[in-house]
Structures are given as C-alpha cells and as structure tokens.
CSV table of C-alpha atoms and ligand atoms in Angstrom, one decimal:
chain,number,residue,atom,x,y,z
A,1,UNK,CA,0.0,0.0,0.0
A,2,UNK,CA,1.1,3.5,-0.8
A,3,UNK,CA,2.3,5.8,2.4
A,4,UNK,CA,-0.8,8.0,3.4
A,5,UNK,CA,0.1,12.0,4.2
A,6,UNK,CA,-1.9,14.7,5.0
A,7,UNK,CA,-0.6,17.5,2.3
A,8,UNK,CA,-4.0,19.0,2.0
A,9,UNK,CA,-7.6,18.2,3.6
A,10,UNK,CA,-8.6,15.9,0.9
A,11,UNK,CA,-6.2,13.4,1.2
A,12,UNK,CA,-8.3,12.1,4.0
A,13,UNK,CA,-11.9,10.8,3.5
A,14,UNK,CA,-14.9,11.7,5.4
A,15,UNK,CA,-14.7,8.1,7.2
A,16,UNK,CA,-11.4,8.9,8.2
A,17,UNK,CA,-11.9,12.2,9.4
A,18,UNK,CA,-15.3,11.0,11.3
A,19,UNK,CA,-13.1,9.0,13.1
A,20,UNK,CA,-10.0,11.5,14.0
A,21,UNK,CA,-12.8,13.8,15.4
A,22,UNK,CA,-14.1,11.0,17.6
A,23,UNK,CA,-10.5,10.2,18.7
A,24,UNK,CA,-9.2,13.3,19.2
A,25,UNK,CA,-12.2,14.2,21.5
A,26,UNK,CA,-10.6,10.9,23.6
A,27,UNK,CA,-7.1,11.9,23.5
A,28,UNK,CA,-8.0,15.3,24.4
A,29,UNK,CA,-10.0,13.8,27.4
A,30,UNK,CA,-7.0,11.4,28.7
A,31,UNK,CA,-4.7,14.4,28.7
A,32,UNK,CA,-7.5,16.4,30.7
A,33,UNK,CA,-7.2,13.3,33.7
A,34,UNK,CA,-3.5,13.2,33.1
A,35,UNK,CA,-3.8,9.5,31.7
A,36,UNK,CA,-0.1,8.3,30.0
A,37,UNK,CA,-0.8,7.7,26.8
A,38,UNK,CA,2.1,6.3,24.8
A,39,UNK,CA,1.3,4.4,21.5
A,40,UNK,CA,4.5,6.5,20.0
A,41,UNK,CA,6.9,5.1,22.3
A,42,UNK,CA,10.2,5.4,20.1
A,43,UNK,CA,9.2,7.3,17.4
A,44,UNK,CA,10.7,9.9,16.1
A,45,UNK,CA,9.4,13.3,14.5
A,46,UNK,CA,10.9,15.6,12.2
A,47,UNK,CA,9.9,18.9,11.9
A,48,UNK,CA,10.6,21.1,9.0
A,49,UNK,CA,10.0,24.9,9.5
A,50,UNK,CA,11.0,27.3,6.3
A,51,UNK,CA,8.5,29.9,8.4
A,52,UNK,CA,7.5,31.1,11.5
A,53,UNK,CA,5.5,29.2,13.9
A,54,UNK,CA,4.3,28.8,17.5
A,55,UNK,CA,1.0,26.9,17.8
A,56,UNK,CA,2.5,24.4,15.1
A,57,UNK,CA,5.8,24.3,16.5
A,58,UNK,CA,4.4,23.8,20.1
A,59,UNK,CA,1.9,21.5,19.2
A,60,UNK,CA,3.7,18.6,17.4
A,61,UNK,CA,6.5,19.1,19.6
A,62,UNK,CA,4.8,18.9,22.7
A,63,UNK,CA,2.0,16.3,21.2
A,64,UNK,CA,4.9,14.0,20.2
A,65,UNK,CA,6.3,13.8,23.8
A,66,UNK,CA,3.3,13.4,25.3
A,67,UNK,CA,2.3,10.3,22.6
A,68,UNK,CA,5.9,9.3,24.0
A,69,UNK,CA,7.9,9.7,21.3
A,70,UNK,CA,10.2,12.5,20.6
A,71,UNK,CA,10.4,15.6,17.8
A,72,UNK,CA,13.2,16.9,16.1
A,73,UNK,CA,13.5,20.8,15.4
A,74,UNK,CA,14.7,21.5,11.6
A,75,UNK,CA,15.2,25.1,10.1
A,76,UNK,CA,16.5,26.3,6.6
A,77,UNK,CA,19.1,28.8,8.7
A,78,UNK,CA,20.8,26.1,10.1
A,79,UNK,CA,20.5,22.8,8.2
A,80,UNK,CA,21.6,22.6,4.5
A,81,UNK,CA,17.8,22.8,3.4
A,82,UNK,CA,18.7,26.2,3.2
A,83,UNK,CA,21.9,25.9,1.0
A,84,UNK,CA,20.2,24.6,-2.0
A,85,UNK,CA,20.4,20.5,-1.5
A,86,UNK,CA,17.5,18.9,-3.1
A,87,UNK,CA,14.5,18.2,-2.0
A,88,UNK,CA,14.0,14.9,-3.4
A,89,UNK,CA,17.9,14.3,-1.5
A,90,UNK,CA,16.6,15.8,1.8
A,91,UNK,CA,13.6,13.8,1.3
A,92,UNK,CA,15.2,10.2,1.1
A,93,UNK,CA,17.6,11.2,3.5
A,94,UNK,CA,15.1,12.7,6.7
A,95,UNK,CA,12.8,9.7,6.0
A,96,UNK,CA,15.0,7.1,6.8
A,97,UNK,CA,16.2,8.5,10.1
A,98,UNK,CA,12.6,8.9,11.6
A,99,UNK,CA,9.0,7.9,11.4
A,100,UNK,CA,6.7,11.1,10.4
A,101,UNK,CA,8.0,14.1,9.4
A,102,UNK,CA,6.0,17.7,9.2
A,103,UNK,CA,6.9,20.4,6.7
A,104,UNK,CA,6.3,24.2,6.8
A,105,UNK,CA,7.2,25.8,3.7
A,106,UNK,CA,6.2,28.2,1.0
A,107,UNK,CA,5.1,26.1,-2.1
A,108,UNK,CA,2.6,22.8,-1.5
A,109,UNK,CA,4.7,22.2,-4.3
A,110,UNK,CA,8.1,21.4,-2.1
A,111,UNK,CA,5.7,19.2,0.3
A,112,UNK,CA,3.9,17.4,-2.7
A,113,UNK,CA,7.8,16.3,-3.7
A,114,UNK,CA,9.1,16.0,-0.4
A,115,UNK,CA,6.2,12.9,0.1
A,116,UNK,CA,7.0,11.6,-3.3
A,117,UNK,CA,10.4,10.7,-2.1
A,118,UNK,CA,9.2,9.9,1.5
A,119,UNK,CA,9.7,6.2,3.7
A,120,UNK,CA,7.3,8.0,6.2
A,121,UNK,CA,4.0,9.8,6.3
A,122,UNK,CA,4.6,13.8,5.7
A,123,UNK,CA,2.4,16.1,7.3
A,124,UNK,CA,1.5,19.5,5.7
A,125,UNK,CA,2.0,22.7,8.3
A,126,UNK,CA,1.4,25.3,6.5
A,127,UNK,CA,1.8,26.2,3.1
A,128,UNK,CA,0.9,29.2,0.8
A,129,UNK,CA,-1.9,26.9,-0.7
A,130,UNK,CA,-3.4,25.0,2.4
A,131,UNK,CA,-2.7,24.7,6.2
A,132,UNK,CA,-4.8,21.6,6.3
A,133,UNK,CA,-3.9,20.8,10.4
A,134,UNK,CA,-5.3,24.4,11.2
A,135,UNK,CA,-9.2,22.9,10.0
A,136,UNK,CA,-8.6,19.5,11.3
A,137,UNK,CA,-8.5,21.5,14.5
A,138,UNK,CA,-11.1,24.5,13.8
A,139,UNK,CA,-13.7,21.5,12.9
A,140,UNK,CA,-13.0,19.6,16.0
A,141,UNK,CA,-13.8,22.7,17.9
A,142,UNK,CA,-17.1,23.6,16.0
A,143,UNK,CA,-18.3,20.0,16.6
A,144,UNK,CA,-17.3,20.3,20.4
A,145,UNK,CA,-19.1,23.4,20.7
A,146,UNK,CA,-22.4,23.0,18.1
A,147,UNK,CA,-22.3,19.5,16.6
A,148,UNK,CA,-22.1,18.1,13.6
A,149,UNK,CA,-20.8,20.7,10.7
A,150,UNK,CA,-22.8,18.8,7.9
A,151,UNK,CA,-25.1,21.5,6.3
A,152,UNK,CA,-23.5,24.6,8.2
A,153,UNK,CA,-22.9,27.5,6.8
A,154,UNK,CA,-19.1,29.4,7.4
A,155,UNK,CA,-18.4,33.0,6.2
A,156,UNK,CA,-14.6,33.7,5.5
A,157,UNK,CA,-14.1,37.5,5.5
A,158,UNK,CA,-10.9,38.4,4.3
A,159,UNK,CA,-8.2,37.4,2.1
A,160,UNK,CA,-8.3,34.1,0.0
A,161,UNK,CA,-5.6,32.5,1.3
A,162,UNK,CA,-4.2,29.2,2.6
A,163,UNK,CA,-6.7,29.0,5.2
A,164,UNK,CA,-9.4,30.0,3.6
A,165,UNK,CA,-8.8,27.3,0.7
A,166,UNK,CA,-8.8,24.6,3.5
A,167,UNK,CA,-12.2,25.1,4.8
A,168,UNK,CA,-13.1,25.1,1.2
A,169,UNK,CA,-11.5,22.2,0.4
A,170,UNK,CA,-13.3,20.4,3.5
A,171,UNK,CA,-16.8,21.7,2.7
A,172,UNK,CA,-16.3,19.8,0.0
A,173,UNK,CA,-15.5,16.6,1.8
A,174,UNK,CA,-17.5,17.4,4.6
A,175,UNK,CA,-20.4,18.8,2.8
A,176,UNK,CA,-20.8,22.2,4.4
A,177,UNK,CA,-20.8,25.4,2.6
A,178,UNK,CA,-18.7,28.5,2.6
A,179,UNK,CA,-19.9,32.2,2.3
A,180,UNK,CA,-16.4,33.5,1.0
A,181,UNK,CA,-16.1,37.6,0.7
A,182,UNK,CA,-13.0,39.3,0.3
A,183,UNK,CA,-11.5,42.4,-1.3
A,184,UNK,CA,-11.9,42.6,-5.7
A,185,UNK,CA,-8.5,41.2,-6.7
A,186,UNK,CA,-8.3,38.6,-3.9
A,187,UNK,CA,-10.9,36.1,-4.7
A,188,UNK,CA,-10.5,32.2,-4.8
A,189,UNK,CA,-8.7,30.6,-7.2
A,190,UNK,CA,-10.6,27.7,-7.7
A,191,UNK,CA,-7.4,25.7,-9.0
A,192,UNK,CA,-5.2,27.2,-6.5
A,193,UNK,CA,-7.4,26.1,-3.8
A,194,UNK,CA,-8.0,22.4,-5.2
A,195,UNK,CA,-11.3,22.0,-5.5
A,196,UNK,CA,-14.0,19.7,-7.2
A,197,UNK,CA,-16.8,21.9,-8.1
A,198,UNK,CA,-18.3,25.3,-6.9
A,199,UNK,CA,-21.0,23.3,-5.1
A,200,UNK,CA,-20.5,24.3,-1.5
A,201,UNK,CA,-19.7,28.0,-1.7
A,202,UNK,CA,-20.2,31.0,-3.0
A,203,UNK,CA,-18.5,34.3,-3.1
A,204,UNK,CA,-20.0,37.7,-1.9
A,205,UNK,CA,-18.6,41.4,-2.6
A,206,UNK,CA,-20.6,42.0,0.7
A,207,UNK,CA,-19.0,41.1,3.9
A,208,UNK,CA,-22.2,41.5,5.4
A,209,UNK,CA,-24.0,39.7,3.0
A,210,UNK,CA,-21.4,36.9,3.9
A,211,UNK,CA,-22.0,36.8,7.1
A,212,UNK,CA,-25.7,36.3,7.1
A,213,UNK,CA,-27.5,33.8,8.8
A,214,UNK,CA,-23.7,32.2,9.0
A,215,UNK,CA,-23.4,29.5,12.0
A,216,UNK,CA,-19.6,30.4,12.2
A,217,UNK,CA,-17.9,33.6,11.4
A,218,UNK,CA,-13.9,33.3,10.6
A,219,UNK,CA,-10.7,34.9,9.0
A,220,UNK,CA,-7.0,35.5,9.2
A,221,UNK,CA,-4.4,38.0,8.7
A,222,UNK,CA,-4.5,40.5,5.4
A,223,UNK,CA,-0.9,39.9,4.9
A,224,UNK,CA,0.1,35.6,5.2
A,225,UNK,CA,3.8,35.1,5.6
A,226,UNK,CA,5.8,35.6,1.9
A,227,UNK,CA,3.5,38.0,0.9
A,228,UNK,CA,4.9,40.7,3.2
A,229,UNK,CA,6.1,42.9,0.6
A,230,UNK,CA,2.3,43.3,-0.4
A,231,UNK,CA,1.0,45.1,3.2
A,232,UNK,CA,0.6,48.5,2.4
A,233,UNK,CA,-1.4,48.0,-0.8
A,234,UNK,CA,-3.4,45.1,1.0
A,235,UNK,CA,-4.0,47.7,4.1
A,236,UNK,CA,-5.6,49.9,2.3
A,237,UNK,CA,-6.9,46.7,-0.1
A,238,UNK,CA,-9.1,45.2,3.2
A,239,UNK,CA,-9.7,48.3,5.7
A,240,UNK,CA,-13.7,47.1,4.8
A,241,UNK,CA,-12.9,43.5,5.8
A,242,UNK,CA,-12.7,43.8,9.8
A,243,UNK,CA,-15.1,41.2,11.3
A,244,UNK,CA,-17.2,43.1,13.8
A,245,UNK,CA,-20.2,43.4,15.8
A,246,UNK,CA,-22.5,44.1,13.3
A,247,UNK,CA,-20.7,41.2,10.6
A,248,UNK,CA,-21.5,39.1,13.9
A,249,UNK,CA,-24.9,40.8,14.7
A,250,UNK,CA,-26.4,39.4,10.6
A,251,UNK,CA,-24.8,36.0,11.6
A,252,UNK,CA,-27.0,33.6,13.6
A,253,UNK,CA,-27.5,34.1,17.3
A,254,UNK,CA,-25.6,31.4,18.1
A,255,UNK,CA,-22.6,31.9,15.5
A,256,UNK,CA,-19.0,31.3,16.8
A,257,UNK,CA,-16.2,33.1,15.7
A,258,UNK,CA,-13.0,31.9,15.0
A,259,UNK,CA,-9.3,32.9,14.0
A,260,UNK,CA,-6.2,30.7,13.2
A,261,UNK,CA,-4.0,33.1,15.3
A,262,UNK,CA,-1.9,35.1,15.1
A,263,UNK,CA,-4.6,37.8,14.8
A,264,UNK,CA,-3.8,41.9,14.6
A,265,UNK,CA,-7.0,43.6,16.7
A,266,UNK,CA,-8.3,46.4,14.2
A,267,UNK,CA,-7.0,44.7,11.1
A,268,UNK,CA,-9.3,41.9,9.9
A,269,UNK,CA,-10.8,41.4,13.5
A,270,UNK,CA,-12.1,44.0,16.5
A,271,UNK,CA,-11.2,43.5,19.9
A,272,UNK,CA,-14.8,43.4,20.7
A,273,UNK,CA,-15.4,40.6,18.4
A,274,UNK,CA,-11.7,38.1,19.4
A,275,UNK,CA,-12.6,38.7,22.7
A,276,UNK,CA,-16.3,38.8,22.7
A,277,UNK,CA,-18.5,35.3,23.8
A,278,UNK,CA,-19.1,33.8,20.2
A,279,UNK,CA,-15.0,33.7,20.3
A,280,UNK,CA,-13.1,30.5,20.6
A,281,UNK,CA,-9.8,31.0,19.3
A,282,UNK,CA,-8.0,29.5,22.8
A,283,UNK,CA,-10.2,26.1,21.8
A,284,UNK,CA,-9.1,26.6,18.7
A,285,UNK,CA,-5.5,27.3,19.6
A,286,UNK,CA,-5.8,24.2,22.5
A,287,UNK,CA,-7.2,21.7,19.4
A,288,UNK,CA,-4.2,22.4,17.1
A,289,UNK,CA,-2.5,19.9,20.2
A,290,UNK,CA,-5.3,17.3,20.0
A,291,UNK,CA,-6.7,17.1,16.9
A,292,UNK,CA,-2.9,16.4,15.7
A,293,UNK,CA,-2.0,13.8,18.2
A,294,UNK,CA,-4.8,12.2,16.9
A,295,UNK,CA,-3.9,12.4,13.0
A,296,UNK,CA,-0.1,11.4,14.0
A,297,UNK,CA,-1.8,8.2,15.9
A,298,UNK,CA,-3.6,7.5,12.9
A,299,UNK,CA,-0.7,8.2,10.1
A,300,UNK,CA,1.6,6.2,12.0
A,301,UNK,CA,-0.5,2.7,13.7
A,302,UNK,CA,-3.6,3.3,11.7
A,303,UNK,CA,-7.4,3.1,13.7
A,304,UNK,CA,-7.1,2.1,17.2
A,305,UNK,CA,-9.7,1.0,19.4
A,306,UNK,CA,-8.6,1.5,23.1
B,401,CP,N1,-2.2,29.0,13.5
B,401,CP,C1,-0.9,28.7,13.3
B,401,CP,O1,-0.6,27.9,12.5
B,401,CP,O2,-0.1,29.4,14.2
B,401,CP,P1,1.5,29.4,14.1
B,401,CP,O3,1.9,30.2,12.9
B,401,CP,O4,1.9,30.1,15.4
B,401,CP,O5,2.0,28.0,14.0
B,402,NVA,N1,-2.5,32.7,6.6
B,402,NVA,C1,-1.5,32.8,7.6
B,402,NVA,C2,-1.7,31.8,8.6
B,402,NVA,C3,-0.7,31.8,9.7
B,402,NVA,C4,-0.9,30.6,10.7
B,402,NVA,C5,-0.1,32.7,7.0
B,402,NVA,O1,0.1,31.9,6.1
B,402,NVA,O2,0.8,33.5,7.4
C-alpha cells in the first residue's frame, strides 16, 4: 500500500476524518485526567519549519512527547535545506532517520515532492496553498461546541488565502458550505485552492452579506507570511474587511467566531469581536494539540480501538 500523508484536507476521507474527530475528542479527554498515553513510544518526528511558527511548532512538539515519542527541530538557517540541497535528497535522507516528518514551507509544491520521495507519512504545516492541520483542528472545535458541521454555513471574511482554501477544500468533503467575501482582486482561485466543483460556496462582494444567517464567522491576517512585501497595498486593499459586531450581529445568534491566530485587533478582526462570547480562538489554539496527536496516531498505527 502507498504511504498516506496529509498534504491537504482531501487526502483524508470523510470516514477517516469522522473517526480522528471521535478520537481526538478521547485523546483530548485522557490528557484532561492526566492519563499516559504512549502508543508512539520510540518514534521519532521531524519537523521542517521554512516559516515562522508557535502553535504548530508547540503542538507537534509537545504532542509527540506526550504520545511518547520525541520531535526533532529542523530550520532552513541552520541545516543545508537552506543551502540549496534537493528536496528529493533531503527527502530520502530525513525519512530514513525517523517515522513522520511535518513540513512548513512556502510552495505545497516542495511538500507534494518531499512525500513523493518519503519512507514515512509527511504532514502539511502550513503552506501558501493549504494549512490543512489548522481545519482538522477548527472543525474539532465547531463539533465540540455546536455539533455536527454537515449542512452549516461558514463566512470567511478576508483574504483568500491558505486557510481559507482549506475550509473550502473540507466543505467539500464534509459537505458544508462557505460564504467567501474578500476584497476585488483577492478572490478564490478555484485551481489554486483544489477543489472539485463550486457546489458548497459561493463568493460575496458584501462582507455583510457573507455573514448572514452564517453558523460560524472566521478569517485570518490580510498579509500571510511571503506575501509581506504586499502590506501596504493590502492595508488599504481590506480596511472594509474587519469582522465586527454588526458582521456578527447578521450571523445567527448562536454563531461562533474563529481565528487561526496570530490575529492583529483592528486589522481583519475587532477586539470586541476576538474577545467577545461567540470567540473560541484558545479552543481553537488548544485543538491544534489534540486534533494532531490524533492524525499522527492515525498516520503512524492506523485506527485504534482503546
Ligand atoms: N495558526 C498557526 O498555525 O499558528 P503558528 O503560525 O503560530 O504555528
Ligand atoms: N495565513 C497565515 C496563517 C498563519 C498561521 C499565513 O500563512 O501567514
């Protein structure tokens, strides 16, 4: 059988993913009691980061130990990924030396060829396309909080990116829909983001037209990492994309607001809104942990039933 990754949301089925959110809800609940739980015992992460990070870094890291098996810490400034060695080389080489490895890079490209030339499962954390461990974990939440997302309705407000082609990507797996509305210039590229069809979302030049009648409210920086160079014409781009009360007040009563983090108060988000009651970003932040010992469980020893 062919290695399974995770380099975007699709590469796991709705069967699969019905179970990780069932498991991760029992993984999250043993950690709660303080219950060892060790399947991982001598296995060995690597961890890639061409990028920033501290919710990804801290969560395999810390979610590898606590599986009780160990992560390594990889970056392009000191390892000769960043002095031009393959990544087909680095690929064969990393893989034989340890038993999962998770890449943060610019192009899904580099992670689609990193896998091709992989032993071990490769996990996708973060990418210019897709950050498909961010949903896994923003999903998990919803259901802990509301239920079942099946038939739901998310507004994205903002810009188009990696994140935002994620929960498309699952809505189409999961068979929700997505009330996109960002800035003219910055809408979804349908092929960039990997999709099927057009069937679950639709795009609005409204914000508050997004937001209506939404069950969850969401959005990310104006500027992702690699596209810094772009922030003053995307300031000015986005000033009418702020989520705020009122984008919250169309939504449904019950609507919950979430943000990947790291968010900037007054950019794409108010302070009123982050830090209001719909908001769940430290859930969100807290699933990142869970939701990913759960997938690693899975990648590595397949379903479990303990
Ligand atoms: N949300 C997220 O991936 O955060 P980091 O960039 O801190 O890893
Ligand atoms: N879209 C953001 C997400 C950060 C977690 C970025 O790529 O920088």
């Amino acid at each position: 059988m062919s290695q399974k990754h995770f380099l975007q949301f699709r590469d796991l089925a709705r069967s699969e993913l019905d179970y990780l959110f069932v498991r991760t809800r029992i993984i999250k609940e043993r950690f709660k009691r303080y219950e060892k739980h060790h399947p991982l015992s001598d296995r060995t992460m690597v961890m890639i980061f061409e990028k920033a990070s501290t919710r990804t870094r801290l969560s395999f890291e810390a979610g590898m130990q606590q599986l009780g098996g160990a992560a390594i810490y990889l970056n392009t400034r000191d390892s000769q990924l960043g002095r031009g060695e393959p990544v087909e080389d680095a690929a064969q080489v990393i893989s034989r030396m340890c038993d999962v490895v998770m890449i943060r890079t610019f192009e899904q490209e580099v992670v689609e060829r990193f896998a091709a030339n992989s032993r071990v499962p490769v996990i996708n954390g973060l990418t210019n396309e897709y950050h498909p461990c961010q949903i896994l974990a923003d999903i998990f939440t919803f259901i802990e909080h509301r239920g079942p997302i099946a038939g739901k309705t998310v507004a994205w407000i903002g810009d188009s990116n990696n994140v935002c082609n994620t929960w498309l990507q699952a809505a189409e797996v999961l068979d929700f829909n997505v009330h996109v509305s960002t800035p003219p210039g910055y809408e979804v590229e349908h092929e960039r983001a990997g999709l099927f069809g057009t069937a679950h979302f639709e795009q609005f030049a409204d914000p508050m037209r997004a937001c209506a009648g939404a069950d969850l409210v969401t959005t990310d920086v104006w500027t992702s990492m690699g596209f810094e160079a772009e922030n003053e014409e995307r300031r000015k781009a986005f000033a009418d994309w702020c989520v705020d009360a009122e984008m919250m007040r169309v939504a449904r009563p019950e609507a919950l607001f979430m943000h990947c983090l790291p968010a900037h108060r007054g950019e794409e988000v108010t302070a009123e809104v982050i830090d209001g009651p719909q908001s769940v970003v430290w859930d969100e932040a807290e699933n990142r942990l869970h939701a990913q010992k759960a997938l690693m469980e899975y990648l590595l020893l397949g379903r479990i039933e303990d």
